[in-house]
Short mmCIF file of C-alpha atoms and ligand atoms in Angstrom, two decimals:
data_model
loop_
_atom_site.label_atom_id
_atom_site.label_comp_id
_atom_site.label_asym_id
_atom_site.label_seq_id
_atom_site.Cartn_x
_atom_site.Cartn_y
_atom_site.Cartn_z
CA MET A 3 19.91 17.26 -42.05
CA ASP A 4 16.60 17.89 -40.19
CA LYS A 5 16.65 19.51 -36.84
CA ALA A 6 17.45 16.82 -34.26
CA THR A 7 14.81 15.65 -31.78
CA VAL A 8 15.55 14.69 -28.22
CA LEU A 9 13.32 13.26 -25.56
CA LEU A 10 14.10 14.55 -21.97
CA ILE A 11 12.86 12.01 -19.36
CA TYR A 12 12.78 13.48 -15.81
CA THR A 13 12.91 10.77 -13.07
CA GLY A 14 13.95 13.06 -10.13
CA GLY A 15 17.22 13.53 -8.16
CA THR A 16 18.92 16.60 -6.68
CA ILE A 17 18.70 18.55 -10.02
CA GLY A 18 15.01 18.90 -9.52
CA MET A 19 14.93 19.44 -5.75
CA GLU A 20 14.33 22.39 -3.48
CA HIS A 21 14.79 22.90 0.25
CA ASN A 22 11.75 22.16 2.26
CA PRO A 23 11.82 24.94 4.99
CA ALA A 24 9.87 22.78 7.48
CA THR A 25 12.17 19.77 7.44
CA GLY A 26 15.41 21.33 6.04
CA THR A 27 15.79 18.34 3.65
CA LEU A 28 15.84 18.57 -0.15
CA GLU A 29 12.55 17.33 -1.82
CA ALA A 30 11.65 16.78 -5.41
CA VAL A 31 9.67 19.52 -7.22
CA ASN A 32 7.48 18.80 -10.29
CA PHE A 33 8.85 18.99 -13.74
CA ASP A 34 7.15 22.30 -14.70
CA ALA A 35 8.86 23.95 -11.74
CA LEU A 36 12.25 22.52 -12.94
CA LEU A 37 11.60 23.75 -16.49
CA ASP A 38 11.00 27.28 -15.19
CA TYR A 39 14.73 27.39 -14.16
CA LEU A 40 15.74 26.35 -17.62
CA PRO A 41 14.82 29.14 -20.09
CA GLU A 42 17.96 28.03 -22.01
CA LEU A 43 16.12 25.05 -23.46
CA LYS A 44 14.11 27.37 -25.78
CA HIS A 45 17.37 28.58 -27.34
CA PHE A 46 18.36 25.15 -28.58
CA ASP A 47 18.39 24.42 -32.29
CA ILE A 48 17.05 21.05 -31.31
CA ASN A 49 13.39 19.93 -30.85
CA ILE A 50 13.05 18.86 -27.18
CA ASP A 51 9.99 17.03 -25.89
CA THR A 52 9.68 16.16 -22.26
CA CYS A 53 8.20 13.38 -20.14
CA ALA A 54 8.27 12.96 -16.42
CA PHE A 55 7.91 10.52 -13.53
CA ASN A 56 5.05 11.67 -11.41
CA PRO A 57 5.89 12.01 -8.64
CA PRO A 58 9.69 12.35 -9.23
CA ILE A 59 11.79 10.14 -7.07
CA ASP A 60 15.05 10.32 -5.07
CA SER A 61 17.10 7.72 -6.89
CA SER A 62 17.65 5.68 -3.76
CA ASN A 63 14.14 4.54 -4.34
CA MET A 64 14.94 3.29 -7.90
CA THR A 65 13.77 -0.30 -8.66
CA PRO A 66 13.89 -2.80 -11.55
CA ARG A 67 10.16 -1.90 -12.11
CA LEU A 68 11.14 1.75 -12.68
CA TRP A 69 14.05 0.72 -14.94
CA ALA A 70 11.35 -1.00 -17.03
CA ARG A 71 9.29 2.07 -17.06
CA ILE A 72 12.24 4.10 -18.47
CA ALA A 73 13.05 1.41 -21.01
CA SER A 74 9.42 1.25 -22.10
CA ILE A 75 9.25 5.04 -22.61
CA ILE A 76 12.37 4.66 -24.84
CA GLU A 77 10.93 1.64 -26.66
CA GLU A 78 7.62 3.26 -27.40
CA ARG A 79 9.13 6.47 -28.76
CA TYR A 80 12.27 5.04 -30.21
CA GLU A 81 11.55 5.90 -33.84
CA ASN A 82 10.49 9.52 -33.02
CA TYR A 83 13.75 10.79 -31.52
CA ASP A 84 17.40 10.96 -32.33
CA GLY A 85 18.44 10.68 -28.71
CA PHE A 86 17.21 10.43 -25.16
CA VAL A 87 18.38 12.27 -22.00
CA ILE A 88 17.41 10.93 -18.56
CA LEU A 89 17.55 13.25 -15.59
CA HIS A 90 18.29 11.04 -12.68
CA GLY A 91 19.58 11.22 -9.05
CA THR A 92 23.30 10.53 -8.75
CA ASP A 93 23.06 8.03 -5.96
CA THR A 94 21.96 5.04 -8.11
CA MET A 95 22.62 6.55 -11.57
CA SER A 96 25.39 3.98 -12.30
CA TYR A 97 23.05 1.09 -11.49
CA THR A 98 20.30 2.48 -13.79
CA ALA A 99 22.79 3.24 -16.54
CA SER A 100 24.22 -0.35 -16.28
CA ALA A 101 20.65 -1.91 -16.22
CA LEU A 102 19.55 0.03 -19.25
CA SER A 103 22.76 -0.84 -21.23
CA PHE A 104 21.83 -4.54 -20.81
CA MET A 105 18.04 -3.97 -21.37
CA LEU A 106 18.37 -2.02 -24.56
CA GLU A 107 19.90 -4.63 -26.94
CA ASN A 108 21.02 -3.32 -30.45
CA LEU A 109 20.76 0.26 -29.24
CA SER A 110 21.67 2.61 -32.06
CA LYS A 111 20.79 5.94 -30.45
CA PRO A 112 22.27 7.92 -27.50
CA VAL A 113 20.67 7.41 -24.08
CA ILE A 114 22.45 9.98 -21.79
CA LEU A 115 21.98 10.00 -18.05
CA THR A 116 22.76 13.07 -16.10
CA GLY A 117 21.88 14.99 -12.96
CA SER A 118 23.57 17.21 -10.55
CA GLN A 119 25.06 17.71 -7.13
CA LEU A 120 23.37 21.02 -6.49
CA PRO A 121 19.70 21.74 -7.31
CA ILE A 122 18.98 23.61 -10.55
CA GLY A 123 17.62 26.57 -8.61
CA GLN A 124 20.84 27.25 -6.76
CA LEU A 125 23.19 29.88 -8.12
CA ARG A 126 26.25 27.54 -8.24
CA THR A 127 24.39 24.61 -9.66
CA ASP A 128 26.18 22.19 -11.88
CA GLY A 129 22.85 21.02 -13.26
CA LYS A 130 22.60 23.52 -16.12
CA GLU A 131 25.83 22.61 -17.72
CA ASN A 132 25.31 18.91 -17.25
CA LEU A 133 21.83 19.04 -18.84
CA ILE A 134 22.65 21.39 -21.69
CA THR A 135 25.70 19.43 -22.79
CA ALA A 136 23.83 16.02 -22.30
CA ILE A 137 21.15 17.31 -24.73
CA GLU A 138 23.77 18.36 -27.28
CA ILE A 139 25.41 14.99 -27.15
CA ALA A 140 22.08 13.11 -27.41
CA ALA A 141 21.40 15.18 -30.61
CA GLU A 142 24.88 14.85 -32.17
CA ARG A 143 24.88 12.92 -35.50
CA GLN A 144 27.55 12.05 -37.95
CA ALA A 145 27.49 13.16 -41.65
CA ASP A 146 25.51 10.01 -42.61
CA GLY A 147 22.83 10.82 -39.98
CA SER A 148 23.80 8.05 -37.62
CA ALA A 149 24.24 8.83 -33.92
CA THR A 150 27.75 9.88 -32.76
CA VAL A 151 27.38 8.05 -29.50
CA PRO A 152 24.88 5.21 -29.78
CA GLU A 153 25.38 4.01 -26.19
CA VAL A 154 23.90 4.33 -22.71
CA CYS A 155 26.14 6.96 -21.09
CA VAL A 156 26.59 9.07 -17.99
CA TYR A 157 27.49 12.73 -18.59
CA PHE A 158 28.79 14.61 -15.62
CA ASN A 159 31.07 17.45 -15.01
CA ASN A 160 32.53 17.74 -18.65
CA ARG A 161 33.06 14.00 -19.25
CA LEU A 162 31.02 11.45 -21.04
CA PHE A 163 31.34 7.85 -19.86
CA ARG A 164 29.98 4.56 -20.93
CA GLY A 165 27.22 4.15 -18.36
CA ASN A 166 28.06 0.54 -17.38
CA ARG A 167 31.64 1.50 -16.52
CA THR A 168 30.79 4.28 -14.09
CA THR A 169 30.72 4.43 -10.30
CA LYS A 170 29.65 7.34 -8.11
CA ARG A 171 32.86 8.40 -6.48
CA SER A 172 32.00 11.55 -4.54
CA ALA A 173 29.02 12.73 -2.47
CA ASP A 174 30.04 16.28 -2.64
CA GLN A 175 32.43 17.23 -5.53
CA PHE A 176 31.08 18.13 -8.94
CA THR A 177 33.26 15.27 -10.35
CA ALA A 178 30.70 12.82 -8.98
CA PHE A 179 31.41 9.98 -11.30
CA GLU A 180 34.39 8.10 -12.57
CA SER A 181 35.02 5.32 -15.05
CA PHE A 182 38.04 3.70 -13.44
CA ASN A 183 38.59 1.01 -16.14
CA TYR A 184 37.62 2.68 -19.39
CA PRO A 185 38.43 5.94 -20.92
CA PRO A 186 35.89 8.73 -21.42
CA LEU A 187 33.88 8.63 -24.71
CA ALA A 188 33.95 12.49 -24.91
CA GLU A 189 35.13 15.45 -23.05
CA ALA A 190 33.48 18.85 -23.06
CA GLY A 191 35.49 22.03 -23.14
CA VAL A 192 35.01 24.91 -25.53
CA ASP A 193 34.01 22.17 -27.97
CA ILE A 194 32.81 18.69 -27.28
CA HIS A 195 35.62 16.31 -28.25
CA TYR A 196 34.46 12.78 -29.07
CA TYR A 197 36.77 9.80 -28.97
CA PRO A 198 35.34 7.51 -31.76
CA GLU A 199 37.90 4.82 -31.04
CA HIS A 200 36.30 4.25 -27.65
CA ILE A 201 32.68 4.37 -28.76
CA LEU A 202 30.75 1.23 -29.63
CA ARG A 203 29.09 0.96 -33.12
CA PRO A 204 25.85 -0.98 -33.35
CA LYS A 205 25.71 -4.03 -35.54
CA PRO A 206 23.99 -2.81 -38.80
CA GLY A 207 20.35 -3.81 -39.57
CA ARG A 208 19.47 -4.98 -35.95
CA ARG A 209 16.24 -3.68 -34.44
CA LEU A 210 16.16 -2.49 -30.87
CA LYS A 211 15.16 -5.39 -28.51
CA VAL A 212 14.25 -4.50 -25.04
CA HIS A 213 14.70 -7.04 -22.22
CA TYR A 214 12.37 -6.44 -19.16
CA ARG A 215 12.82 -9.47 -16.94
CA PHE A 216 14.87 -9.08 -13.75
CA ASP A 217 15.47 -11.49 -10.88
CA SER A 218 16.69 -9.84 -7.66
CA ASN A 219 17.90 -12.98 -5.87
CA VAL A 220 21.51 -11.63 -5.93
CA ILE A 221 23.76 -10.50 -3.05
CA VAL A 222 26.99 -8.56 -2.81
CA MET A 223 29.39 -10.12 -0.34
CA SER A 224 32.43 -7.99 0.53
CA LEU A 225 35.31 -9.97 2.12
CA PHE A 226 37.55 -8.74 4.91
CA PRO A 227 40.16 -10.45 7.08
CA GLY A 228 38.34 -12.26 9.83
CA TYR A 229 35.12 -12.86 7.82
CA SER A 230 33.01 -15.09 10.00
CA GLU A 231 32.44 -18.69 8.93
CA THR A 232 29.11 -18.78 10.64
CA ILE A 233 27.77 -15.70 8.79
CA ALA A 234 29.21 -16.95 5.48
CA ARG A 235 27.51 -20.36 5.94
CA GLN A 236 24.12 -18.58 6.55
CA LEU A 237 24.66 -16.39 3.59
CA PHE A 238 25.34 -19.24 1.14
CA ALA A 239 22.27 -21.08 2.53
CA ILE A 240 19.82 -18.23 1.93
CA PRO A 241 16.74 -19.79 0.26
CA GLY A 242 16.30 -18.74 -3.30
CA LEU A 243 19.70 -17.14 -3.54
CA LYS A 244 20.86 -17.44 -7.22
CA ALA A 245 23.96 -15.29 -7.56
CA ILE A 246 26.76 -13.69 -5.43
CA VAL A 247 28.88 -10.85 -6.47
CA MET A 248 31.98 -11.52 -4.21
CA ARG A 249 34.19 -8.49 -3.58
CA THR A 250 37.70 -9.85 -3.19
CA PHE A 251 41.18 -8.46 -2.51
CA GLY A 252 43.53 -7.04 -5.10
CA SER A 253 43.56 -9.03 -8.30
CA GLY A 254 40.77 -11.40 -7.14
CA ASN A 255 42.18 -13.07 -3.97
CA ALA A 256 40.30 -14.47 -1.01
CA PRO A 257 41.48 -16.22 2.19
CA GLN A 258 42.39 -19.84 1.39
CA GLU A 259 40.31 -21.21 4.25
CA ASP A 260 39.10 -24.69 3.60
CA TRP A 261 35.59 -23.79 4.85
CA LEU A 262 35.26 -20.91 2.44
CA LEU A 263 36.51 -22.84 -0.61
CA ARG A 264 34.10 -25.75 0.34
CA GLU A 265 31.11 -23.40 0.69
CA LEU A 266 31.89 -21.83 -2.60
CA ARG A 267 32.29 -25.13 -4.35
CA GLN A 268 29.02 -26.47 -3.00
CA ALA A 269 27.22 -23.27 -3.78
CA SER A 270 28.45 -23.37 -7.36
CA GLU A 271 27.51 -27.01 -7.69
CA ARG A 272 23.98 -26.11 -6.45
CA GLY A 273 23.80 -23.63 -9.34
CA THR A 274 24.55 -20.43 -7.44
CA VAL A 275 26.50 -18.13 -9.87
CA ILE A 276 29.47 -16.56 -7.97
CA VAL A 277 31.29 -13.69 -9.71
CA ASN A 278 34.62 -12.38 -8.45
CA ILE A 279 34.99 -8.63 -8.40
CA SER A 280 37.91 -6.76 -6.89
CA GLN A 281 37.61 -4.29 -4.15
CA CYS A 282 40.08 -2.18 -5.99
CA VAL A 283 38.20 0.25 -8.20
CA ASN A 284 40.94 0.13 -10.81
CA GLY A 285 42.34 -2.94 -12.55
CA SER A 286 41.11 -6.40 -13.18
CA VAL A 287 40.61 -9.72 -11.50
CA GLU A 288 43.15 -12.26 -12.61
CA MET A 289 42.53 -15.41 -10.70
CA LYS A 290 45.52 -17.22 -12.21
CA ARG A 291 47.99 -14.73 -10.81
CA TYR A 292 48.24 -15.91 -7.11
CA ASP A 293 47.31 -19.13 -5.32
CA PRO A 294 44.37 -17.63 -3.37
CA GLY A 295 42.79 -16.60 -6.62
CA LEU A 296 43.43 -19.93 -8.37
CA SER A 297 41.68 -21.70 -5.51
CA LEU A 298 38.55 -19.63 -6.17
CA LEU A 299 38.67 -20.49 -9.82
CA GLU A 300 38.93 -24.17 -8.93
CA ALA A 301 35.89 -23.74 -6.58
CA GLY A 302 33.83 -22.74 -9.62
CA VAL A 303 33.96 -18.97 -9.09
CA LEU A 304 33.72 -16.80 -12.32
CA SER A 305 36.00 -13.84 -13.02
CA GLY A 306 34.14 -10.54 -13.13
CA ARG A 307 37.33 -9.14 -14.83
CA ASP A 308 37.30 -5.33 -14.57
CA SER A 309 33.60 -4.94 -14.10
CA THR A 310 32.06 -2.40 -11.62
CA VAL A 311 29.86 -3.86 -8.90
CA GLU A 312 26.92 -1.91 -10.33
CA SER A 313 27.43 -3.56 -13.75
CA ALA A 314 27.91 -7.07 -12.31
CA VAL A 315 24.85 -6.89 -10.15
CA THR A 316 22.51 -5.59 -12.82
CA LYS A 317 23.88 -7.96 -15.48
CA LEU A 318 23.30 -10.88 -13.18
CA MET A 319 19.79 -9.66 -12.27
CA LEU A 320 18.93 -9.45 -15.91
CA LEU A 321 20.48 -12.77 -16.95
CA LEU A 322 18.77 -14.58 -14.07
CA GLY A 323 15.47 -13.09 -15.23
CA GLU A 324 16.10 -13.90 -18.92
CA CYS A 325 18.10 -17.27 -18.98
CA ASP A 326 16.73 -20.75 -18.43
CA ASN A 327 19.49 -22.19 -16.32
CA PRO A 328 22.65 -21.17 -14.35
CA GLY A 329 24.87 -22.64 -17.09
CA GLU A 330 23.60 -20.07 -19.53
CA VAL A 331 23.98 -17.27 -17.07
CA ARG A 332 27.65 -18.33 -16.38
CA GLU A 333 28.30 -18.47 -20.17
CA ILE A 334 27.01 -14.95 -20.75
CA MET A 335 28.74 -13.54 -17.64
CA ASN A 336 31.92 -14.49 -19.39
CA LYS A 337 31.19 -12.32 -22.39
CA SER A 338 31.01 -8.55 -22.95
CA LEU A 339 27.45 -7.65 -23.99
CA CYS A 340 27.98 -3.93 -24.47
CA GLY A 341 31.51 -3.03 -23.44
CA GLU A 342 30.94 -3.62 -19.68
CA VAL A 343 34.20 -5.69 -19.33
CA SER A 344 37.52 -5.72 -21.02
CA PHE A 345 38.96 -8.84 -22.73
N1 LIG B 401 19.72 11.57 -3.26
C1 LIG B 401 19.80 12.20 -4.61
C2 LIG B 401 19.28 11.13 -5.62
O1 LIG B 401 20.06 10.28 -5.91
C3 LIG B 401 21.23 12.57 -4.85
C4 LIG B 401 21.50 13.25 -6.22
O2 LIG B 401 20.58 13.34 -7.02
O3 LIG B 401 22.57 13.76 -6.30
O4 LIG B 401 18.23 11.19 -6.03
#
């Protein structure tokens, strides 16, 4: 086989930051400065090209427009590379990974997001191992030349996850990410051990199709005992609101208040898509298990099953941008597009 080729896309994040002595905060440095800390890249038996956001961003500033920029970089150079690595801040990495998984339909090459909790210039940085292994995974091919992991993934602290299953779980531990409802796709120790039974295979003969349209008229509503009727009414009546990710209790339960069920039913009838996601990070919504869940189902609320909030929000944003009517959005929300929910 030829030498593998990987495109490294630098968007920003802690991995490429340094302390600003004047303010004491971490600030992004340019890509050349970051590459100076990585002489290891020259020792790879892989051709690595690079491309960078200018200026790099803290991922709190990520937007659908920037997701589109990343996707278009991948689309334009798709044929030239075996895989792609995206250096990204950890704060919104799971949102970007989820969004890209829905944008890149028929993906047959690895797109691996990684970053770090400590800047690459610090002695104890986790950035080097994360980046070096992410590049190896992006370049990894099977005997027939096809990609070993043809998915959008997050690689962090020795584990490779399906991107749209991840959540940032820690602000300070190296184990920054977790996939609470789906097992890792690979684990890195002395060797990188892949779990092919968990990895999606692309449908043969389909070309990459990139979806760019997002509609941000979505809110996340997190329930708690004592949720105010006045506030809920105002929320449901927001002009232009098209979808609500409702974070419920346990297996998808909400207070059986008449006003709440009435508001939900009326919003559904107006075409607002309401998706039920549990506040528990592990497990699935099962609206038929208890009465409070069943009432939601009867009010027109959809089950988000075991989806993460990040995945439900970005999937809704993309479907609202791409579909012609709420019925179509509801229908596709009930399917798994790229392994984001379990059936
Ligand atoms: N604020 C940073 C970012 O998300 C945090 C990080 O990269 O870990 O860009």
